[in-house]
Short mmCIF file of C-alpha atoms in Angstrom, two decimals:
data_model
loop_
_atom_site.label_atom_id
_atom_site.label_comp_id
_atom_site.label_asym_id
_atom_site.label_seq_id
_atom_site.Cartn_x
_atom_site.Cartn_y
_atom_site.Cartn_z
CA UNK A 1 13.87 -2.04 -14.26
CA UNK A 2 17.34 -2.30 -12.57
CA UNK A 3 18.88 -3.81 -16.14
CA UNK A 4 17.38 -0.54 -17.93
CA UNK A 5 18.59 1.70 -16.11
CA UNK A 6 22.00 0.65 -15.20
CA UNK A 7 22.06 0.42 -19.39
CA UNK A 8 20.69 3.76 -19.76
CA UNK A 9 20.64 6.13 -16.64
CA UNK A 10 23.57 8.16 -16.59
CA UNK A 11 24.53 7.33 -20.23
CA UNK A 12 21.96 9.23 -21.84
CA UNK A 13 24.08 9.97 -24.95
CA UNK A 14 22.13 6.62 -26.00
CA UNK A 15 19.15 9.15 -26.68
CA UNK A 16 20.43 9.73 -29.55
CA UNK A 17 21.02 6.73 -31.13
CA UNK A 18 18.93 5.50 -34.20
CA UNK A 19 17.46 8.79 -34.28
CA UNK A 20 18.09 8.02 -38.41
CA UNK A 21 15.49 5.42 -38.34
CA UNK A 22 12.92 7.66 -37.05
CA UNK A 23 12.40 9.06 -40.73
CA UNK A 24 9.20 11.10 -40.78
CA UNK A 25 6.29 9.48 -42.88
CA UNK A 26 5.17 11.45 -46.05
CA UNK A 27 1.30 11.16 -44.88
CA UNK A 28 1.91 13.01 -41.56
CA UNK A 29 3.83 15.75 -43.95
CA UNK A 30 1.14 15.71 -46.24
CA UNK A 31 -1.50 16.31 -43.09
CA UNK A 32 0.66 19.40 -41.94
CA UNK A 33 1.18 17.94 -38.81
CA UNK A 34 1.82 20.18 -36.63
CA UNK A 35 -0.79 22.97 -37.61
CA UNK A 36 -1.32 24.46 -34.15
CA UNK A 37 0.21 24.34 -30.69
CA UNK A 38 0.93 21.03 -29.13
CA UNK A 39 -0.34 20.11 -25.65
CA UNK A 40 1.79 18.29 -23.16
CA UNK A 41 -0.23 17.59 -20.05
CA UNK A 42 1.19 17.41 -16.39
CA UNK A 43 -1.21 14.97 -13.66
CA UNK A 44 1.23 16.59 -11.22
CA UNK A 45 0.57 19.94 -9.45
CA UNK A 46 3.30 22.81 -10.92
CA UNK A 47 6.86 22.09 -9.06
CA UNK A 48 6.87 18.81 -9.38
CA UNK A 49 9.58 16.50 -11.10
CA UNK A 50 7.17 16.11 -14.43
CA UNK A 51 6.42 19.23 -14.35
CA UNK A 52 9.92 20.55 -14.02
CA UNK A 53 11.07 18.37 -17.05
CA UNK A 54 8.14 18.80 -19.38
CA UNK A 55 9.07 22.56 -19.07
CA UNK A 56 12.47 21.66 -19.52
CA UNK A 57 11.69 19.77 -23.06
CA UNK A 58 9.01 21.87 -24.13
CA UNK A 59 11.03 25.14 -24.37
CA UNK A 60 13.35 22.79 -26.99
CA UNK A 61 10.82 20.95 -28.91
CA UNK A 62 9.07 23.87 -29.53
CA UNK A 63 11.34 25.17 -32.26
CA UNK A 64 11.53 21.90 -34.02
CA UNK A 65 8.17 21.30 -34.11
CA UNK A 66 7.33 24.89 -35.77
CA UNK A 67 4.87 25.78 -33.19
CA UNK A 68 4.28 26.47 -29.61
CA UNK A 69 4.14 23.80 -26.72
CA UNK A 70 2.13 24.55 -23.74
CA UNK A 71 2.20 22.01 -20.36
CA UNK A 72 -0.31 22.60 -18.59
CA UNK A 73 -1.28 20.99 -15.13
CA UNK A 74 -3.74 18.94 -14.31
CA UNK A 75 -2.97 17.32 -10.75
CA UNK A 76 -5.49 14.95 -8.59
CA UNK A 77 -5.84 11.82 -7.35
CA UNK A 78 -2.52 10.71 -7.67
CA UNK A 79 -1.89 11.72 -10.94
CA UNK A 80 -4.82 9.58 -12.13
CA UNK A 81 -6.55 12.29 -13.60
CA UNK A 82 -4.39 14.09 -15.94
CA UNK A 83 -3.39 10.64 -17.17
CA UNK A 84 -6.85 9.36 -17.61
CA UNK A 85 -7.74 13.05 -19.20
CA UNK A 86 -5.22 12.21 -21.99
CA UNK A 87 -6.11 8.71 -22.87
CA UNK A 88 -9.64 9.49 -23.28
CA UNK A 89 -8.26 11.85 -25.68
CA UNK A 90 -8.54 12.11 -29.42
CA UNK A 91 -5.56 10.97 -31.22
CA UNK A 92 -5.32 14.13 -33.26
CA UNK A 93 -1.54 14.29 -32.62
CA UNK A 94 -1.68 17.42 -30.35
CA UNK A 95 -2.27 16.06 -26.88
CA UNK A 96 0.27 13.92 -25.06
CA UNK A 97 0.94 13.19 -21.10
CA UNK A 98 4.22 13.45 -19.25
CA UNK A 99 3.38 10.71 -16.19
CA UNK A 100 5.18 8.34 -14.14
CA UNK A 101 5.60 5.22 -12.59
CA UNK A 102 1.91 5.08 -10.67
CA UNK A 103 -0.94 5.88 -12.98
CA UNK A 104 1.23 4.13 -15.98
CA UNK A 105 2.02 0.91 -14.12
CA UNK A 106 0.96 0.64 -10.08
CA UNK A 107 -2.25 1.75 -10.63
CA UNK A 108 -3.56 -0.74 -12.74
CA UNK A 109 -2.70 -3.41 -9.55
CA UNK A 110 -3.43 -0.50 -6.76
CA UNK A 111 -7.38 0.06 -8.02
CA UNK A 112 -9.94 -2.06 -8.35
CA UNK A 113 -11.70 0.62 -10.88
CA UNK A 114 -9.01 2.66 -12.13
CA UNK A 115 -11.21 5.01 -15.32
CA UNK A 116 -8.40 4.28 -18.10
CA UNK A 117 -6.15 1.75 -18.90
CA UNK A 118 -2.57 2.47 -19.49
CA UNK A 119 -1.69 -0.05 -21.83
CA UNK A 120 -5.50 -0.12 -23.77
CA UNK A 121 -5.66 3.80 -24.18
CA UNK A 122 -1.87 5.08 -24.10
CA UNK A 123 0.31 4.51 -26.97
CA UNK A 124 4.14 4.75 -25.61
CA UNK A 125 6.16 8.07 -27.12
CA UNK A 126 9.47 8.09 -24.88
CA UNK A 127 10.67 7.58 -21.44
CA UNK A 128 12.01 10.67 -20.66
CA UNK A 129 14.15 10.54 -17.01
CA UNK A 130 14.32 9.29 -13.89
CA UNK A 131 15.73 10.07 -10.63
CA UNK A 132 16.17 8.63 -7.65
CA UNK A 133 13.83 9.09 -4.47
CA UNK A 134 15.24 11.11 -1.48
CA UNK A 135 14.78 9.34 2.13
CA UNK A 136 14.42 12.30 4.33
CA UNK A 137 13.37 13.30 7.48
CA UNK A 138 13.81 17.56 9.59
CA UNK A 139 16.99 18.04 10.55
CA UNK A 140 16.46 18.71 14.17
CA UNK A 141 14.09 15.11 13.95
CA UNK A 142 16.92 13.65 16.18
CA UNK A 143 17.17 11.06 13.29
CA UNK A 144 20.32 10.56 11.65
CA UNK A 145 20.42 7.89 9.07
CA UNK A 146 17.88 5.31 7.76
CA UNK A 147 18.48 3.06 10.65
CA UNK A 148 17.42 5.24 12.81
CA UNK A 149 14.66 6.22 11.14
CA UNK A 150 13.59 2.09 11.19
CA UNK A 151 14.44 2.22 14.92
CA UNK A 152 12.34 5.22 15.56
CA UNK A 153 9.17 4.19 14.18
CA UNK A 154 9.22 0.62 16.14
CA UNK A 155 9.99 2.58 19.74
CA UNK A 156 7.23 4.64 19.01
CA UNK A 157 4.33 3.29 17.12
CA UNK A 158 1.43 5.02 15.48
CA UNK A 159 3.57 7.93 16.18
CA UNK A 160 4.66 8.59 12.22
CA UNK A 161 3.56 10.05 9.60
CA UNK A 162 4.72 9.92 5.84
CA UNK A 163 3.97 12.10 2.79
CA UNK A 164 4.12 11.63 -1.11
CA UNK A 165 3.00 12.61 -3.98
CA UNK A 166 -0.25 10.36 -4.30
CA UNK A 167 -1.85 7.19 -3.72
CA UNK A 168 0.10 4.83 -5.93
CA UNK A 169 2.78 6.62 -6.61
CA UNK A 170 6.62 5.69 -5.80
CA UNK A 171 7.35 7.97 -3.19
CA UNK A 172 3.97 6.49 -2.17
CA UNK A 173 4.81 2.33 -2.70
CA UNK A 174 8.07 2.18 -1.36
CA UNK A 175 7.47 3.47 1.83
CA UNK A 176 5.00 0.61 2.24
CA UNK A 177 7.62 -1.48 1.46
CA UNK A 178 9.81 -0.68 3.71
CA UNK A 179 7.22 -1.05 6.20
CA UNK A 180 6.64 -4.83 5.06
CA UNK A 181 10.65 -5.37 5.14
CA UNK A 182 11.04 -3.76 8.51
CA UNK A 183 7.93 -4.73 10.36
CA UNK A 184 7.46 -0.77 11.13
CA UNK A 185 3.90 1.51 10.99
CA UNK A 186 3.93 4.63 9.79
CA UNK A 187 0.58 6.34 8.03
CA UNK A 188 0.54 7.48 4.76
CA UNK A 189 -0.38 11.23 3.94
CA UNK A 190 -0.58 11.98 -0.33
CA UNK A 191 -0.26 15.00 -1.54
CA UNK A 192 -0.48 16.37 -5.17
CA UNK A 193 3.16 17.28 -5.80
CA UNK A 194 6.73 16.50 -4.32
CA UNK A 195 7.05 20.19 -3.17
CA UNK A 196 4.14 20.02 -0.82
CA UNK A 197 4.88 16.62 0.23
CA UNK A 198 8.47 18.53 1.65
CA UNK A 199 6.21 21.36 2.81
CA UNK A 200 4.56 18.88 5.30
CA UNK A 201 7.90 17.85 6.68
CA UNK A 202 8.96 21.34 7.05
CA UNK A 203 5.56 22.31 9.16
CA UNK A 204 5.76 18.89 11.03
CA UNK A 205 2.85 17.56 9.82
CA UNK A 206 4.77 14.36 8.59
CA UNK A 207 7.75 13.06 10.20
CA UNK A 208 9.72 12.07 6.95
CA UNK A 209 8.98 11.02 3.26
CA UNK A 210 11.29 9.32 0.07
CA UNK A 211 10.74 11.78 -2.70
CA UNK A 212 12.42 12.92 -5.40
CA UNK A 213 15.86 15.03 -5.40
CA UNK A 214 14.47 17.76 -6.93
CA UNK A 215 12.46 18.39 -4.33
CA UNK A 216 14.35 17.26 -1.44
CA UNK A 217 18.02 18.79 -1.91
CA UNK A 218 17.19 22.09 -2.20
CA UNK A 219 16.45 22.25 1.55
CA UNK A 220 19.59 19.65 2.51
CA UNK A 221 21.45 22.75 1.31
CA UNK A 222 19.07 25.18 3.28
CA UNK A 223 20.06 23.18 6.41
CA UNK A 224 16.11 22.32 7.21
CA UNK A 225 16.28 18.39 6.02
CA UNK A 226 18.68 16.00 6.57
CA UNK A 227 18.89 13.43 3.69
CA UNK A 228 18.93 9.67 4.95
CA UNK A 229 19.12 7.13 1.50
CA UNK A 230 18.14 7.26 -2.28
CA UNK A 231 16.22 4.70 -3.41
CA UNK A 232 18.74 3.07 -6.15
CA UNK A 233 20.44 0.23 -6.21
CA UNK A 234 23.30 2.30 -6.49
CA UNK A 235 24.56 5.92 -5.15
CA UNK A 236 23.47 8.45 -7.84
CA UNK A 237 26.16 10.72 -9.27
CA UNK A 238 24.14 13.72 -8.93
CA UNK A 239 24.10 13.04 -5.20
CA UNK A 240 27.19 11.22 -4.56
CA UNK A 241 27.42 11.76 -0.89
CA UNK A 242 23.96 10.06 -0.14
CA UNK A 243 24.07 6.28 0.78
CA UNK A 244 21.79 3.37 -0.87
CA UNK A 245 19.19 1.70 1.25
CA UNK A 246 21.55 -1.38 0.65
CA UNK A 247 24.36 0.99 2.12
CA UNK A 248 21.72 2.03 5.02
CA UNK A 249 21.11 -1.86 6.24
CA UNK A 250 18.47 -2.58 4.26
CA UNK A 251 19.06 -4.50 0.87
CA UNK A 252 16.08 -5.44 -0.49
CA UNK A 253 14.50 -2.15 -1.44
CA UNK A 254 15.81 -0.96 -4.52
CA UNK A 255 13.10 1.33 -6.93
CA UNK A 256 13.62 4.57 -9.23
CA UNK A 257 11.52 7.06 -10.32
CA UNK A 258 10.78 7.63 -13.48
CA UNK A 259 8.71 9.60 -16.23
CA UNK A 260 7.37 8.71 -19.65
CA UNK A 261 5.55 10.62 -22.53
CA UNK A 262 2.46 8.96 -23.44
CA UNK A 263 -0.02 10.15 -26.37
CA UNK A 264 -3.72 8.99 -26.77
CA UNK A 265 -3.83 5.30 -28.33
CA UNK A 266 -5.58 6.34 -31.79
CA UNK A 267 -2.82 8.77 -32.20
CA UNK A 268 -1.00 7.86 -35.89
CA UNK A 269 1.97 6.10 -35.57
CA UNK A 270 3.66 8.61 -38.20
CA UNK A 271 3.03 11.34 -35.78
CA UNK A 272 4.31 9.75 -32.56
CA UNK A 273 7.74 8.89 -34.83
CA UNK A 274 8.44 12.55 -35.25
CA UNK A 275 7.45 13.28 -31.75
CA UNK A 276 9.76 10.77 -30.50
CA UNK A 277 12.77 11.56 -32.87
CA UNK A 278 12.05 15.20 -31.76
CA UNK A 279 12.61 14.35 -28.35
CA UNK A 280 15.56 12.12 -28.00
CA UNK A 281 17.28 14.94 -30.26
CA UNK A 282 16.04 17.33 -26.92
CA UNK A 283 16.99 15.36 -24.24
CA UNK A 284 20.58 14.70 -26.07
CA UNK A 285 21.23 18.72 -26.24
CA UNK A 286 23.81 19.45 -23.72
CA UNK A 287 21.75 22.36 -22.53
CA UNK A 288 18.54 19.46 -21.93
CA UNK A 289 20.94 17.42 -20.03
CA UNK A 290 22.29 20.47 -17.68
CA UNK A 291 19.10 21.77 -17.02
CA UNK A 292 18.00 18.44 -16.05
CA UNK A 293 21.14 17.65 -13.99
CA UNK A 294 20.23 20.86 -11.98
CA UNK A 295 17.14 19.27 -11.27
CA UNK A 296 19.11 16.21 -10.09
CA UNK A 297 16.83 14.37 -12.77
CA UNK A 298 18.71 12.11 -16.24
CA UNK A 299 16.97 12.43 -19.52
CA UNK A 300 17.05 9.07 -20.62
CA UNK A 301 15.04 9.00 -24.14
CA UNK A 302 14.95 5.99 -26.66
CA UNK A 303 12.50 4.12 -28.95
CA UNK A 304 8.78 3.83 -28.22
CA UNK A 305 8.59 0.04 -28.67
CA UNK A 306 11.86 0.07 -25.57
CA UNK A 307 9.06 2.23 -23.37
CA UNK A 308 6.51 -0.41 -24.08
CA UNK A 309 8.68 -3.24 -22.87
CA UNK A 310 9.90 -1.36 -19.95
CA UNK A 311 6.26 -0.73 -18.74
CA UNK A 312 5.29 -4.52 -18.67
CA UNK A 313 8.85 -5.50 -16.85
CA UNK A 314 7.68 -2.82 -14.17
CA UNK A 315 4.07 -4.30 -14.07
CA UNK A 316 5.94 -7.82 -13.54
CA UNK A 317 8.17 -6.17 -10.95
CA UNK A 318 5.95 -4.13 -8.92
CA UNK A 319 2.87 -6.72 -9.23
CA UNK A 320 3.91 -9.09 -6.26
CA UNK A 321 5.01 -5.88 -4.97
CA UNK A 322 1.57 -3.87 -4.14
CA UNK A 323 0.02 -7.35 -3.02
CA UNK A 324 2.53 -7.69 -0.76
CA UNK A 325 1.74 -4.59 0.74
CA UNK A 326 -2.17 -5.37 0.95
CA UNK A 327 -3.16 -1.74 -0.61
CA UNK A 328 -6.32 -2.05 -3.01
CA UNK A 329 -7.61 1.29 -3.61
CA UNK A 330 -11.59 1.44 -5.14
#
């Protein structure tokens, strides 16, 4: 994950590269593809980072595509359910699924039953940004930086709470791991978007939580957070003034999060081409990229057969990862 993205993230120019290769086939053409309004699916509750960029992209795709594209939420059990929704889908062409790292990758490790499988009944489209999580705790917590967050929770145990946006998730699995690395307890509280997982730090019903920017700077600036680390391996450029965990004292937690568009696995490969050329040509506008930036989020983009690859190196990543942790979910 860390090669990708020091490749990609923050270069995302490289969206647009080999865009010429993506020729679309004369069989979709022939099929009219598309014919009717094109449905990108959200497993996160409205707010949140997916949502925000599948808004972001559908307001551009739209007028290459011909027709309209609606997002439309579908948050629950940790994303899980939208995602599961679309690959049980029929590959018509007309349903896809902007998800991240949890119910593409963790999830498969987290439950013992998970209803879909990821790499059975998705068929990879584009990864379509990342960001990095936001350490964060109230600003009148007391708490100061990341080390004192660590010291906190071992002088007072049983005594902290964390939120994130679902079971599984990365806001979700990396807080367990810093638990593992720092011997600390904290319990875990999900919730079905970043915006109310910050909404439970606010009303004090969680003492801190590592989520995304998008949702986290917004209050920095109001004065009611105080951010502590992002999650990267290095400082993001979108939030220069935040240090790393390595920066924070604690090394070995690096993790990103990121989002991917997946379609139904029957879907023809013609179609999910043009929706992938379509795309990267979106999330290389300048316009994409500021509106994104604003979000504190990088479009990334890139070939389906790069998303594919990506997904198993986080499966090999993150595997020893979740065991470590001791988290099986039924």
């Amino acid at each position: 994950m860390k090669n990708l993205f020091t490749r990609r993230l923050f270069a995302s120019a490289l969206a647009a590269a080999g865009l010429a290769s993506f020729a679309f086939s004369a069989t979709a053409q022939q099929q009219g593809w598309p014919s009717k309004p094109v449905r990108i699916v959200v497993p996160y509750g409205a707010g949140s980072s997916p949502d925000v960029a599948a808004r972001i992209i559908a307001e551009r795709l739209s007028p290459r595509l011909g027709q309209p594209v609606v997002v439309e939420n579908r948050p629950g059990a940790g994303g899980n359910n939208g995602t599961g929704a679309v690959a049980k889908s029929p590959g018509d062409g007309y349903t896809y699924v902007i998800s991240t790292n949890g119910p593409l990758v963790y999830n498969t490790v987290l439950y013992k039953n998970l209803p879909y499988d990821p790499f059975k009944e998705l068929k990879p489209v584009v990864l379509a940004g990342g960001q990095a999580n936001v350490c964060t705790v109230r600003s009148d917590s007391g708490i100061n930086d990341l080390r004192g967050l660590v010291d906190a929770m071992k002088k007072n145990p049983g005594k902290f709470n964390f939120s994130s946006t679902g079971v599984g998730s990365l806001s979700h699995l990396g807080i367990e791991l810093l638990k593992v690395k720092t011997d600390t307890y904290a319990v875990h509280i999900p919730y079905a978007s970043s915006p109310l997982a910050i909404l439970a730090i606010l009303q004090g019903d969680v003492q801190f939580a590592c989520v995304p920017a998008v949702a986290v700077l917004p209050q920095v600036k109001a004065g009611k957070l105080r951010p502590l680390a992002v999650s990267t391996a290095k400082r993001s450029a979108l939030t220069p003034d935040i240090p790393t965990m390595k920066e924070a004292g604690l090394p070995e937690i690096e993790n990103l999060a990121w989002m991917a568009i997946m379609a139904p696995a029957s879907t023809p490969d013609d179609i999910v081409r043009r929706m992938n050329q379509e795309i990267n040509a979106v999330l290389a506008m300048p316009e994409t990229k500021e509106k994104m930036h604003a979000q504190y989020m990088e479009p990334i983009g890139g070939a389906p057969q790069e998303l594919a690859r990506f997904m198993q190196q986080e499966l090999r990543t993150m595997t020893p990862v979740i065991k470590r942790t001791g988290i099986s979910m039924e």
